[in-house]
mmCIF file of C-alpha atoms in Angstrom:
data_model
loop_
_atom_site.group_PDB
_atom_site.id
_atom_site.type_symbol
_atom_site.label_atom_id
_atom_site.label_comp_id
_atom_site.label_asym_id
_atom_site.label_seq_id
_atom_site.Cartn_x
_atom_site.Cartn_y
_atom_site.Cartn_z
ATOM 1 C CA MET A 46 -0.081 0.479 0.401
ATOM 2 C CA ASP A 47 1.527 3.693 -0.660
ATOM 3 C CA ASN A 48 1.016 6.480 0.613
ATOM 4 C CA ASN A 49 -1.196 8.248 -1.647
ATOM 5 C CA THR A 50 -3.999 5.183 -1.169
ATOM 6 C CA LEU A 51 -3.486 4.533 3.550
ATOM 7 C CA PRO A 52 -6.983 5.757 4.826
ATOM 8 C CA PHE A 53 -7.156 9.011 7.162
ATOM 9 C CA TYR A 54 -8.916 10.548 10.416
ATOM 10 C CA ASN A 55 -9.996 13.875 10.714
ATOM 11 C CA LEU A 56 -9.161 16.096 13.517
ATOM 12 C CA ASN A 57 -10.639 18.273 14.989
ATOM 13 C CA ASP A 58 -8.664 21.327 14.111
ATOM 14 C CA GLY A 59 -9.705 20.422 10.269
ATOM 15 C CA HIS A 60 -5.643 18.770 10.014
ATOM 16 C CA ILE A 61 -5.489 15.012 8.909
ATOM 17 C CA LEU A 62 -3.800 11.957 10.108
ATOM 18 C CA PRO A 63 -3.084 9.055 7.990
ATOM 19 C CA GLN A 64 -5.141 6.038 10.163
ATOM 20 C CA ILE A 65 -1.217 4.212 10.701
ATOM 21 C CA ALA A 66 2.372 5.493 12.231
ATOM 22 C CA LEU A 67 5.692 3.756 12.917
ATOM 23 C CA GLY A 68 6.555 4.539 16.628
ATOM 24 C CA THR A 69 10.462 5.531 16.540
ATOM 25 C CA TYR A 70 11.146 4.326 20.588
ATOM 26 C CA GLN A 71 14.641 2.845 20.740
ATOM 27 C CA ILE A 72 14.858 3.801 16.341
ATOM 28 C CA ARG A 73 18.354 5.947 16.857
ATOM 29 C CA GLY A 74 21.328 7.197 15.519
ATOM 30 C CA MET A 75 22.555 6.315 11.099
ATOM 31 C CA GLN A 76 21.416 3.010 11.699
ATOM 32 C CA GLY A 77 17.738 4.595 12.681
ATOM 33 C CA VAL A 78 17.720 7.028 9.876
ATOM 34 C CA ASP A 79 18.155 3.867 7.595
ATOM 35 C CA GLN A 80 15.006 1.772 9.331
ATOM 36 C CA ILE A 81 12.711 5.016 8.833
ATOM 37 C CA LEU A 82 13.717 5.909 5.378
ATOM 38 C CA ALA A 83 13.550 2.784 4.456
ATOM 39 C CA ALA A 84 9.484 2.580 6.319
ATOM 40 C CA ILE A 85 9.060 6.224 4.422
ATOM 41 C CA GLN A 86 10.174 4.173 0.570
ATOM 42 C CA ILE A 87 6.941 1.635 1.492
ATOM 43 C CA GLY A 88 5.154 4.358 2.285
ATOM 44 C CA TYR A 89 4.757 5.507 5.616
ATOM 45 C CA ARG A 90 4.487 9.155 5.735
ATOM 46 C CA LEU A 91 2.195 9.759 10.564
ATOM 47 C CA ILE A 92 6.210 9.510 12.027
ATOM 48 C CA ASP A 93 6.118 9.403 15.348
ATOM 49 C CA THR A 94 8.687 10.761 17.967
ATOM 50 C CA SER A 95 9.568 12.354 21.309
ATOM 51 C CA THR A 96 12.354 14.538 22.712
ATOM 52 C CA ASN A 97 12.420 10.861 25.993
ATOM 53 C CA TYR A 98 13.415 9.211 22.543
ATOM 54 C CA ASP A 99 16.552 10.877 21.714
ATOM 55 C CA SER A 100 15.285 9.755 17.442
ATOM 56 C CA GLU A 101 14.324 12.871 16.599
ATOM 57 C CA GLY A 102 17.969 13.711 14.232
ATOM 58 C CA ALA A 103 16.992 10.953 13.055
ATOM 59 C CA VAL A 104 13.561 11.159 11.988
ATOM 60 C CA GLY A 105 14.319 14.559 10.607
ATOM 61 C CA GLU A 106 17.123 13.076 8.842
ATOM 62 C CA ALA A 107 15.073 10.173 6.978
ATOM 63 C CA ILE A 108 13.285 12.746 5.789
ATOM 64 C CA ARG A 109 15.442 15.178 3.622
ATOM 65 C CA ARG A 110 17.370 12.718 2.125
ATOM 66 C CA SER A 111 14.191 10.065 1.756
ATOM 67 C CA GLY A 112 13.760 13.044 -1.628
ATOM 68 C CA ILE A 113 9.715 13.244 -0.586
ATOM 69 C CA PRO A 114 7.774 16.944 -0.232
ATOM 70 C CA ARG A 115 7.964 17.913 3.906
ATOM 71 C CA SER A 116 4.096 18.751 3.141
ATOM 72 C CA SER A 117 4.479 15.436 2.337
ATOM 73 C CA PHE A 118 4.701 13.918 5.975
ATOM 74 C CA TYR A 119 2.719 14.061 8.639
ATOM 75 C CA VAL A 120 5.196 15.005 12.278
ATOM 76 C CA THR A 121 4.445 13.999 15.663
ATOM 77 C CA SER A 122 6.723 14.588 18.984
ATOM 78 C CA LYS A 123 5.947 15.167 22.470
ATOM 79 C CA LEU A 124 7.132 17.797 25.455
ATOM 80 C CA PRO A 125 8.804 15.715 27.992
ATOM 81 C CA GLY A 126 7.477 16.555 31.449
ATOM 82 C CA GLN A 127 10.764 18.766 32.971
ATOM 83 C CA TYR A 128 9.499 21.478 30.340
ATOM 84 C CA HIS A 129 5.874 21.768 31.430
ATOM 85 C CA HIS A 130 6.067 25.354 32.167
ATOM 86 C CA ARG A 131 5.041 27.476 29.870
ATOM 87 C CA ASP A 132 8.115 29.731 29.237
ATOM 88 C CA ASP A 133 10.506 26.404 29.041
ATOM 89 C CA ALA A 134 8.368 24.435 26.840
ATOM 90 C CA LEU A 135 8.012 27.001 23.909
ATOM 91 C CA LYS A 136 11.620 26.879 24.227
ATOM 92 C CA MET A 137 11.622 23.431 23.952
ATOM 93 C CA ILE A 138 9.117 23.653 20.913
ATOM 94 C CA GLU A 139 11.618 25.238 19.371
ATOM 95 C CA GLU A 140 14.603 22.852 19.729
ATOM 96 C CA THR A 141 12.887 19.788 18.861
ATOM 97 C CA LEU A 142 11.883 22.239 15.295
ATOM 98 C CA LEU A 143 16.107 22.900 15.245
ATOM 99 C CA ARG A 144 17.168 18.794 15.636
ATOM 100 C CA LEU A 145 14.620 18.047 12.990
ATOM 101 C CA ARG A 146 15.791 21.308 10.773
ATOM 102 C CA LEU A 147 11.800 21.390 9.895
ATOM 103 C CA ASP A 148 10.163 24.510 10.218
ATOM 104 C CA TYR A 149 7.005 23.086 11.516
ATOM 105 C CA LEU A 150 6.025 20.280 13.749
ATOM 106 C CA ASP A 151 2.205 18.289 12.029
ATOM 107 C CA LEU A 152 1.830 17.788 15.451
ATOM 108 C CA TYR A 153 2.715 17.943 19.128
ATOM 109 C CA LEU A 154 1.450 16.264 22.412
ATOM 110 C CA ILE A 155 1.979 17.054 26.226
ATOM 111 C CA HIS A 156 3.733 13.516 27.208
ATOM 112 C CA TRP A 157 2.468 13.259 30.153
ATOM 113 C CA PRO A 158 -0.065 15.012 32.528
ATOM 114 C CA LEU A 159 2.307 14.359 35.511
ATOM 115 C CA PRO A 160 -0.874 15.602 37.725
ATOM 116 C CA LYS A 161 1.648 15.663 40.879
ATOM 117 C CA ARG A 162 3.257 18.284 39.650
ATOM 118 C CA ASP A 163 -0.075 20.080 38.358
ATOM 119 C CA ASN A 164 1.916 21.786 35.485
ATOM 120 C CA TYR A 165 -0.085 20.538 32.374
ATOM 121 C CA VAL A 166 -2.647 22.727 32.031
ATOM 122 C CA GLU A 167 0.444 25.617 31.532
ATOM 123 C CA ALA A 168 1.803 23.504 29.614
ATOM 124 C CA TRP A 169 -1.257 23.244 26.722
ATOM 125 C CA THR A 170 -0.861 26.986 27.627
ATOM 126 C CA ALA A 171 2.280 26.593 25.902
ATOM 127 C CA LEU A 172 0.878 24.839 23.031
ATOM 128 C CA ILE A 173 -1.624 26.691 22.003
ATOM 129 C CA GLU A 174 0.424 29.842 21.865
ATOM 130 C CA ALA A 175 3.213 26.756 19.127
ATOM 131 C CA GLN A 176 0.107 26.795 17.470
ATOM 132 C CA LYS A 177 -0.824 30.844 17.169
ATOM 133 C CA ARG A 178 2.787 31.502 16.262
ATOM 134 C CA GLY A 179 2.625 28.255 13.074
ATOM 135 C CA LEU A 180 4.834 26.548 15.189
ATOM 136 C CA ILE A 181 2.437 23.177 15.172
ATOM 137 C CA ARG A 182 -0.231 22.561 13.107
ATOM 138 C CA SER A 183 -1.946 20.028 15.469
ATOM 139 C CA ILE A 184 -1.627 20.148 19.383
ATOM 140 C CA GLY A 185 -2.899 17.431 21.240
ATOM 141 C CA VAL A 186 -1.800 14.909 25.218
ATOM 142 C CA SER A 187 -0.195 11.604 25.298
ATOM 143 C CA ASN A 188 -1.598 9.425 28.953
ATOM 144 C CA PHE A 189 -4.932 11.441 29.868
ATOM 145 C CA GLU A 190 -7.436 11.235 31.226
ATOM 146 C CA VAL A 191 -10.792 12.283 31.919
ATOM 147 C CA ALA A 192 -10.799 14.449 34.593
ATOM 148 C CA HIS A 193 -6.765 15.590 32.658
ATOM 149 C CA LEU A 194 -8.777 16.202 29.700
ATOM 150 C CA ASP A 195 -11.659 18.038 30.547
ATOM 151 C CA ARG A 196 -9.124 20.464 33.341
ATOM 152 C CA ILE A 197 -7.567 21.878 30.107
ATOM 153 C CA ILE A 198 -10.908 22.376 27.876
ATOM 154 C CA GLU A 199 -12.196 23.853 31.068
ATOM 155 C CA ALA A 200 -9.538 26.185 31.491
ATOM 156 C CA THR A 201 -8.278 26.812 27.789
ATOM 157 C CA GLY A 202 -11.169 26.454 25.961
ATOM 158 C CA VAL A 203 -9.078 24.275 23.588
ATOM 159 C CA THR A 204 -9.807 20.544 22.872
ATOM 160 C CA PRO A 205 -6.562 18.124 21.830
ATOM 161 C CA ALA A 206 -6.655 16.653 18.339
ATOM 162 C CA VAL A 207 -5.378 13.976 20.155
ATOM 163 C CA ASN A 208 -4.792 12.385 22.996
ATOM 164 C CA GLN A 209 -2.144 9.275 22.297
ATOM 165 C CA ASN A 210 -3.156 6.745 25.636
ATOM 166 C CA GLU A 211 -1.240 2.812 26.421
ATOM 167 C CA ILE A 212 -3.849 0.652 24.022
ATOM 168 C CA HIS A 213 -3.378 -3.725 23.853
ATOM 169 C CA PRO A 214 -5.296 -6.706 23.882
ATOM 170 C CA TYR A 215 -4.850 -6.869 27.703
ATOM 171 C CA TRP A 216 -5.771 -3.811 28.054
ATOM 172 C CA ILE A 217 -8.431 -1.537 26.048
ATOM 173 C CA GLN A 218 -9.947 1.476 27.713
ATOM 174 C CA ASN A 219 -12.947 1.745 26.452
ATOM 175 C CA SER A 220 -13.834 3.950 28.420
ATOM 176 C CA LEU A 221 -10.791 6.359 27.852
ATOM 177 C CA LEU A 222 -11.531 5.369 23.703
ATOM 178 C CA GLN A 223 -15.885 6.929 24.265
ATOM 179 C CA ALA A 224 -14.203 9.477 26.398
ATOM 180 C CA ASN A 225 -11.771 10.024 23.553
ATOM 181 C CA LYS A 226 -15.036 9.757 21.147
ATOM 182 C CA ASP A 227 -17.718 12.102 22.724
ATOM 183 C CA ARG A 228 -14.788 15.020 22.785
ATOM 184 C CA GLY A 229 -13.674 15.103 19.303
ATOM 185 C CA ILE A 230 -10.528 13.565 19.830
ATOM 186 C CA VAL A 231 -8.283 10.474 18.241
ATOM 187 C CA THR A 232 -7.749 8.243 19.746
ATOM 188 C CA GLU A 233 -3.662 6.895 19.285
ATOM 189 C CA ALA A 234 -2.450 3.668 20.906
ATOM 190 C CA TRP A 235 1.770 3.576 21.896
ATOM 191 C CA SER A 236 2.066 -0.653 22.488
ATOM 192 C CA PRO A 237 -0.895 -1.527 20.457
ATOM 193 C CA LEU A 238 0.940 -4.912 20.484
ATOM 194 C CA GLY A 239 1.883 -4.664 23.720
ATOM 195 C CA ARG A 240 5.140 -5.446 24.804
ATOM 196 C CA GLY A 241 6.753 -9.416 25.143
ATOM 197 C CA SER A 242 4.454 -12.034 23.035
ATOM 198 C CA GLY A 243 2.298 -12.751 25.305
ATOM 199 C CA GLU A 244 -0.813 -10.989 23.461
ATOM 200 C CA LEU A 245 0.533 -12.885 19.685
ATOM 201 C CA LYS A 246 0.209 -16.349 21.455
ATOM 202 C CA GLU A 247 -2.924 -16.180 22.401
ATOM 203 C CA PRO A 248 -5.166 -18.501 21.119
ATOM 204 C CA ILE A 249 -8.058 -15.919 19.780
ATOM 205 C CA ILE A 250 -5.530 -13.277 18.085
ATOM 206 C CA LEU A 251 -4.418 -16.955 16.508
ATOM 207 C CA GLU A 252 -7.039 -18.379 15.459
ATOM 208 C CA LEU A 253 -8.062 -15.129 13.905
ATOM 209 C CA ALA A 254 -4.272 -15.032 11.992
ATOM 210 C CA LYS A 255 -4.983 -18.662 10.477
ATOM 211 C CA LYS A 256 -8.288 -17.194 9.958
ATOM 212 C CA TYR A 257 -7.517 -14.709 7.320
ATOM 213 C CA HIS A 258 -3.083 -15.304 6.308
ATOM 214 C CA LYS A 259 -2.212 -12.472 8.377
ATOM 215 C CA ASN A 260 -0.203 -12.701 10.881
ATOM 216 C CA ALA A 261 -0.654 -11.839 15.246
ATOM 217 C CA GLY A 262 0.160 -8.655 14.948
ATOM 218 C CA GLN A 263 -1.429 -7.509 12.021
ATOM 219 C CA ILE A 264 -5.044 -9.080 13.592
ATOM 220 C CA ILE A 265 -4.643 -7.018 16.445
ATOM 221 C CA LEU A 266 -3.384 -4.086 14.615
ATOM 222 C CA ARG A 267 -6.741 -4.211 12.949
ATOM 223 C CA TRP A 268 -8.358 -4.533 15.324
ATOM 224 C CA HIS A 269 -7.338 -1.325 16.064
ATOM 225 C CA PHE A 270 -8.914 -0.087 12.912
ATOM 226 C CA GLN A 271 -12.310 -1.194 13.711
ATOM 227 C CA ARG A 272 -12.248 0.760 16.544
ATOM 228 C CA GLY A 273 -11.693 3.714 15.802
ATOM 229 C CA VAL A 274 -7.679 3.940 16.819
ATOM 230 C CA LEU A 275 -5.075 4.395 15.351
ATOM 231 C CA PRO A 276 -1.709 2.657 16.628
ATOM 232 C CA VAL A 277 1.359 3.609 16.616
ATOM 233 C CA PRO A 278 3.418 0.373 16.092
ATOM 234 C CA LYS A 279 7.244 1.313 16.398
ATOM 235 C CA ALA A 280 9.068 -1.323 13.720
ATOM 236 C CA GLY A 281 12.350 -1.022 12.860
ATOM 237 C CA ASN A 282 12.870 -4.246 10.578
ATOM 238 C CA LEU A 283 11.438 -4.021 7.202
ATOM 239 C CA LYS A 284 9.214 -7.303 7.180
ATOM 240 C CA HIS A 285 7.085 -5.882 10.223
ATOM 241 C CA GLN A 286 6.810 -1.522 8.775
ATOM 242 C CA ARG A 287 5.636 -4.030 5.332
ATOM 243 C CA ASP A 288 3.065 -6.134 7.116
ATOM 244 C CA ASN A 289 1.520 -3.340 9.441
ATOM 245 C CA LEU A 290 0.546 -1.704 6.756
ATOM 246 C CA GLU A 291 -1.529 -4.880 5.580
ATOM 247 C CA LEU A 292 -4.089 -3.987 7.502
ATOM 248 C CA TRP A 293 -7.186 -2.791 4.144
ATOM 249 C CA ASN A 294 -7.807 -6.592 2.250
ATOM 250 C CA PHE A 295 -9.424 -7.719 4.947
ATOM 251 C CA GLU A 296 -11.653 -7.010 8.268
ATOM 252 C CA LEU A 297 -12.502 -8.765 11.762
ATOM 253 C CA THR A 298 -15.834 -9.755 12.486
ATOM 254 C CA ALA A 299 -18.352 -7.280 15.695
ATOM 255 C CA ASP A 300 -18.053 -10.049 17.529
ATOM 256 C CA GLU A 301 -13.927 -10.953 17.062
ATOM 257 C CA VAL A 302 -13.844 -7.805 17.974
ATOM 258 C CA THR A 303 -15.000 -8.464 21.138
ATOM 259 C CA ALA A 304 -13.105 -11.588 21.417
ATOM 260 C CA ILE A 305 -9.679 -9.477 21.409
ATOM 261 C CA ASN A 306 -11.809 -7.055 23.868
ATOM 262 C CA SER A 307 -12.277 -9.966 26.274
ATOM 263 C CA LEU A 308 -8.409 -10.410 25.996
ATOM 264 C CA THR A 309 -8.089 -6.993 28.678
ATOM 265 C CA ARG A 310 -6.650 -7.673 32.263
ATOM 266 C CA VAL A 311 -7.285 -5.537 35.585
ATOM 267 C CA ASP A 312 -3.278 -5.194 35.925
ATOM 268 C CA GLY A 313 -2.783 -5.215 31.814
ATOM 269 C CA ARG A 314 -0.294 -2.311 31.217
ATOM 270 C CA VAL A 315 2.513 -2.861 30.589
ATOM 271 C CA ASP A 316 4.510 -1.377 33.142
ATOM 272 C CA ASN A 317 2.355 -0.791 35.392
ATOM 273 C CA GLN A 318 2.399 3.706 34.615
ATOM 274 C CA ASP A 319 -1.203 5.188 35.657
ATOM 275 C CA PRO A 320 -1.033 8.453 34.259
ATOM 276 C CA ASN A 321 -2.268 9.101 37.559
ATOM 277 C CA THR A 322 0.183 8.821 39.335
ATOM 278 C CA TYR A 323 3.297 8.145 36.905
ATOM 279 C CA GLU A 324 5.710 10.597 37.373
ATOM 280 C CA GLU A 325 8.275 10.619 34.562
ATOM 281 C CA PHE A 326 11.514 11.706 35.949
ATOM 282 C CA ASN A 327 12.126 10.795 39.871
#
């Protein structure tokens, strides 16, 4: 599938995003440039990075080497927790653009709310200002719970375009997914396949993979797509990158989606990172 046929989500601010992203966690350095460039060459255009991933430079370099116009890409980065104060946040956004060597970001997210520090409303006002300055096209958040969302919306009148959350078959987040939808927010999923191989070896996933002549990862990514979720799978391997784009030539039944939903666990988070208590920096 090439970029001309990748379906899009419409954001609440009038912009669009392809329905799958390339995650770049642990993809960095010159090897990372080659891996990202390979993904670009087979059709990826939404590329997700973060200051905390140390992959911003590799993303920017791969985009330049691709020879494809900047306007064809959708580049996302994220604000680290230590920069939630307004002036710090604005400088970090500028720093991110310098590292990427780009003039603007398509999407920028507050990485974690860090409610114990309670500066995320101030950080949100900085993103609004950066958007007004033309540094960012769409602004959003990551790991925000409903209370965090409603607080920034009430304080500023500006609703995030995106909320990127931990979502996978062991942590399906039904209520948060509905809350995002109710507010017109597109949900992205980090660690969409979980971590490790547990979810990829679940009998129902393997059964569906056999039925549809797909692999387990493709079944899970299709499950995300049918729930209206934009998955952000990390993939450095070219075969995995290709496989992750082959999601639009089959469809799970409603009962099959429900069966995968039933895999959710009370303790399903991959690293027990509860946004209400998680501290990004110790």
